[in-house]
CSV table of C-alpha atoms in Angstrom, one decimal:
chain,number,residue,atom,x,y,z
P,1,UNK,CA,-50.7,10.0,8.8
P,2,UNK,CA,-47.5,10.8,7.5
P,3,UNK,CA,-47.4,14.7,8.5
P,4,UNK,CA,-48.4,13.8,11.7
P,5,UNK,CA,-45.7,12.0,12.8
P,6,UNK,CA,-44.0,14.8,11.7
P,7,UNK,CA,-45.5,17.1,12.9
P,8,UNK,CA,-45.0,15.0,16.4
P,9,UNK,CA,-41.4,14.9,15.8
P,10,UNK,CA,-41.2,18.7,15.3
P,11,UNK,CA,-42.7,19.2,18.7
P,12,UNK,CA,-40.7,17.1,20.1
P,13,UNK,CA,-37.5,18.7,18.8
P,14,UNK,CA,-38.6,22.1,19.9
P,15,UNK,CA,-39.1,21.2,23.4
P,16,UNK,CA,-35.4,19.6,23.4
P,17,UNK,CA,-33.7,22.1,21.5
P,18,UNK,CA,-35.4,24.7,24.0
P,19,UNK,CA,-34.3,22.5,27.6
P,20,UNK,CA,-31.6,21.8,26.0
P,21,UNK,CA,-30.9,25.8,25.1
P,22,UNK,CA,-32.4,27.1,28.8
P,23,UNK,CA,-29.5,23.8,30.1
P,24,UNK,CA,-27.1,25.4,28.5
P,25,UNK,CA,-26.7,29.0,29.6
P,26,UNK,CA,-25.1,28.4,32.8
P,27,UNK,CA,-25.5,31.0,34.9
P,28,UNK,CA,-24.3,33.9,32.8
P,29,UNK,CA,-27.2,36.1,33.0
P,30,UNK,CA,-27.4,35.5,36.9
P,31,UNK,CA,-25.3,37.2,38.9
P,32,UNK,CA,-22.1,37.4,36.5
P,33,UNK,CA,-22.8,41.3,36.4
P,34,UNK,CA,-23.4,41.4,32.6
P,35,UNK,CA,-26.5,40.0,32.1
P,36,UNK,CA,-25.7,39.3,28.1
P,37,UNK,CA,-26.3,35.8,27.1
P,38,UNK,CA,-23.6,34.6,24.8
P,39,UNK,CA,-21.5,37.3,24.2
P,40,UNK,CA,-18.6,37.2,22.6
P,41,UNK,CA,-16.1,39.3,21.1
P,42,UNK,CA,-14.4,38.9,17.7
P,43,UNK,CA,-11.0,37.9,19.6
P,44,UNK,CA,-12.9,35.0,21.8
P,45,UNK,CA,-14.5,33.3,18.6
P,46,UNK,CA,-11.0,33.8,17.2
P,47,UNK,CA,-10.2,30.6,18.9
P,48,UNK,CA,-7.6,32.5,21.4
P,49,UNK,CA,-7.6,31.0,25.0
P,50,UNK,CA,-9.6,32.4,27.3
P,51,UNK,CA,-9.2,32.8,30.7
P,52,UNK,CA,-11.9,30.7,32.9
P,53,UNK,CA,-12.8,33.7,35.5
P,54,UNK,CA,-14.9,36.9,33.5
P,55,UNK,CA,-12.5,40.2,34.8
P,56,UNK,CA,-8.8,39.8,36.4
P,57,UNK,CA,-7.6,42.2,39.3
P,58,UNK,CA,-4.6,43.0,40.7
P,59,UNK,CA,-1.3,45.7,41.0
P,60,UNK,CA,0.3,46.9,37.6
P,61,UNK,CA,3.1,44.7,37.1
P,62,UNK,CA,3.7,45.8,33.5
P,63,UNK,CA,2.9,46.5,30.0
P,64,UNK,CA,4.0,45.8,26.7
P,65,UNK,CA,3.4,46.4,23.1
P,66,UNK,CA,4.5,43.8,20.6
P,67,UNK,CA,4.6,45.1,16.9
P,68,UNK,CA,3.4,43.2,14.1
P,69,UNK,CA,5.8,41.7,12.2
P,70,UNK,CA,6.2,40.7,8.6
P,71,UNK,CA,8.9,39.1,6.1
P,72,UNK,CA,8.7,39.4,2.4
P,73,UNK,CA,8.1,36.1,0.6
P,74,UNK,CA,6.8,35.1,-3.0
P,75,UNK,CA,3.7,33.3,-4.2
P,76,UNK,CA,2.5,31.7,-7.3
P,77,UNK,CA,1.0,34.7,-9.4
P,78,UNK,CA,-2.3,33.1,-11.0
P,79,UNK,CA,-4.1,34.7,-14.2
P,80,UNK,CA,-7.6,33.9,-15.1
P,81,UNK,CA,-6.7,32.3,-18.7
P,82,UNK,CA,-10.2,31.6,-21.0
P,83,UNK,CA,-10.8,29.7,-24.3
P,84,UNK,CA,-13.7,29.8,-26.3
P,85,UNK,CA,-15.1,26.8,-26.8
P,86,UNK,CA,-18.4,25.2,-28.3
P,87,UNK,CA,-21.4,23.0,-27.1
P,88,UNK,CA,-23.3,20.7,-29.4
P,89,UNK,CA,-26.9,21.0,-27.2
P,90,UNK,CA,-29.9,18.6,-28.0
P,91,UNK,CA,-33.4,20.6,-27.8
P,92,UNK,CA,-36.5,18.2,-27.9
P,93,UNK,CA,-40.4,19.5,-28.5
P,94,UNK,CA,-42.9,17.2,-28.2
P,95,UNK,CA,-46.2,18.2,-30.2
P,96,UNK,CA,-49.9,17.4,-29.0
P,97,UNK,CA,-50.3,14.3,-31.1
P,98,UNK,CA,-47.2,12.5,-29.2
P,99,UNK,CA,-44.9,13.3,-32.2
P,100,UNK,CA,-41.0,14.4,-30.8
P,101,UNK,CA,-39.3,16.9,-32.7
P,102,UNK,CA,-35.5,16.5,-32.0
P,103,UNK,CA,-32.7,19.1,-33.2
P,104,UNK,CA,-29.3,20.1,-32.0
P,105,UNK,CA,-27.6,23.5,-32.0
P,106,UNK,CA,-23.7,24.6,-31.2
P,107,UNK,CA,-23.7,27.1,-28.7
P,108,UNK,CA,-20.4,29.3,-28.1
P,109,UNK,CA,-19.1,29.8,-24.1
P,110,UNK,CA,-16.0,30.7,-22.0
P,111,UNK,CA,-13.7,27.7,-20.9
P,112,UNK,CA,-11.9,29.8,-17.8
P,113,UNK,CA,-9.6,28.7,-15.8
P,114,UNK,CA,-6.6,29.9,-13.5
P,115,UNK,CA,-2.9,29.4,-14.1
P,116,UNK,CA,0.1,30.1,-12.9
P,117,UNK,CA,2.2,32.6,-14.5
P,118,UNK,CA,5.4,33.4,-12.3
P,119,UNK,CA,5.4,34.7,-9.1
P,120,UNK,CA,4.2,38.0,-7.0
P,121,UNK,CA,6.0,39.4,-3.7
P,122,UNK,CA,3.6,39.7,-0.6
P,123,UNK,CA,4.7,40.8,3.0
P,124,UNK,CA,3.6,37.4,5.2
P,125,UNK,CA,2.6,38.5,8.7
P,126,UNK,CA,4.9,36.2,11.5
P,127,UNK,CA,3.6,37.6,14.2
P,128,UNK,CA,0.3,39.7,14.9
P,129,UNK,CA,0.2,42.8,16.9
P,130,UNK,CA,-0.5,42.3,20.8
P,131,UNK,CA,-1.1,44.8,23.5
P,132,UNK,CA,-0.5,43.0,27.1
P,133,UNK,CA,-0.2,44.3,30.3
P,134,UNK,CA,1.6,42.2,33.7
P,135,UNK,CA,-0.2,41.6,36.8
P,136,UNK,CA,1.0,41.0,40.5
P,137,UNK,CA,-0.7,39.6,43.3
P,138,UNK,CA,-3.5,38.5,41.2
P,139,UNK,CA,-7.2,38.4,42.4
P,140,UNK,CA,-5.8,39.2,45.6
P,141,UNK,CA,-3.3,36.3,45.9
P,142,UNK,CA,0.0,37.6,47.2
P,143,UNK,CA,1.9,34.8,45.4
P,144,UNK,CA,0.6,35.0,42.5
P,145,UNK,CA,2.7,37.3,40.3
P,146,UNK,CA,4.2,38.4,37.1
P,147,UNK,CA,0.9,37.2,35.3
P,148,UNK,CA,0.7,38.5,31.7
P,149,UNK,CA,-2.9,38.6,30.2
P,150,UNK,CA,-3.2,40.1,26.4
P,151,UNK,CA,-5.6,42.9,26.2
P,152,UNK,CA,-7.6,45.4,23.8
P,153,UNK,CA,-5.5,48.2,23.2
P,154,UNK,CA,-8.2,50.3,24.9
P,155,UNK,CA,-7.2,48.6,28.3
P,156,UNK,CA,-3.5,48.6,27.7
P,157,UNK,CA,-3.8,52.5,27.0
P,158,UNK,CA,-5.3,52.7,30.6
P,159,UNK,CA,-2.8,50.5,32.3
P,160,UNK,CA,-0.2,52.9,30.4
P,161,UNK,CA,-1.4,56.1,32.3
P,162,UNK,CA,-1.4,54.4,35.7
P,163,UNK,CA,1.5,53.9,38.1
P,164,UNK,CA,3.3,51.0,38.6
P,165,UNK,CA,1.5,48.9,41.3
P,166,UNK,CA,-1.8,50.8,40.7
P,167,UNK,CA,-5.0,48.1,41.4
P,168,UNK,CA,-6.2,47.7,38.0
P,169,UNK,CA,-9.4,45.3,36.9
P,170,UNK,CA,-10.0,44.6,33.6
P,171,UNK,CA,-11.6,41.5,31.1
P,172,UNK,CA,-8.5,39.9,29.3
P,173,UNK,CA,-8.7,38.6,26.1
P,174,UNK,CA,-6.5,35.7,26.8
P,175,UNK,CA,-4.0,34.6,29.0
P,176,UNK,CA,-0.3,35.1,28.6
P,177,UNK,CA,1.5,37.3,26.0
């Protein structure tokens, strides 16, 4: 009786998880134009903010390339330190008769651990590398401008060879530089 209630319940959660999963989609596959379910690029699941429309158009405003930058700093420097140590194990065998035979043995292992032991120089990034590009009159509004969206360097490579106030229609990666 037991494993069919769960088998029941099993059911049951399938058909949820699966309205629950065809609920869900909203539209993307439709008439978005991609027709990918859940795609997402390595940036987006970053946790950078993305835009709420797929693809942005509008004039070439401009573009800009922000370097990475670091600073030197210092960190703990930690070395794996071990220490032999032993074990006193109890081994029990029981016999056919329902005799126990008990005896103990001293078995040798590693005791490792990490310490500190002074410090080690590292370059700490501040600030990651970004490639944006500027946008006016955006999705066709005229008062809309000097929009800056952050974009793959593939895209800001393209909006580098075009002229300024050349209609340009791209995916950003999030909004603002």
């Amino acid at each position: 009786m037991l494993s069919k209630q769960r088998l029941i319940r099993a059911g049951v959660t399938v058909f949820l998880v699966a309205g629950l999963g065809a609920c869900g989609t909203g539209g993307q596959g439709g008439s978005g134009g991609h027709g990918t379910v859940g795609s997402h690029s390595a940036e987006e699941s970053a946790g950078d903010a993305r835009p709420q429309q797929d693809g942005v158009s509008g004039l070439r405003a401009d573009v800009r390339h922000v370097q990475k930058k670091t600073v030197k700093a210092e960190r703990p420097h930690m070395v794996k330190k071990c220490d032999s140590a032993t074990e006193r194990v109890k081994h029990t065998k029981r016999s056919g008769r329902g005799k126990k035979k008990t005896w103990y043995t001293t078995e040798r292992y590693q005791d490792c651990r990490k310490v500190r032991q002074g410090t080690e120089s590292y370059r700490r990034v501040v600030r990651h590398e970004r490639w944006c590009v500027q946008l006016d009159d955006v999705n066709g509004r005229a008062g809309k401008d000097h929009v800056w969206y952050g974009v793959t360097p593939a895209t800001y490579h393209t909006a580098l060879g075009k002229d300024e106030h050349a209609h340009l229609r791209f995916t950003p990666i999030r909004t603002g530089c």
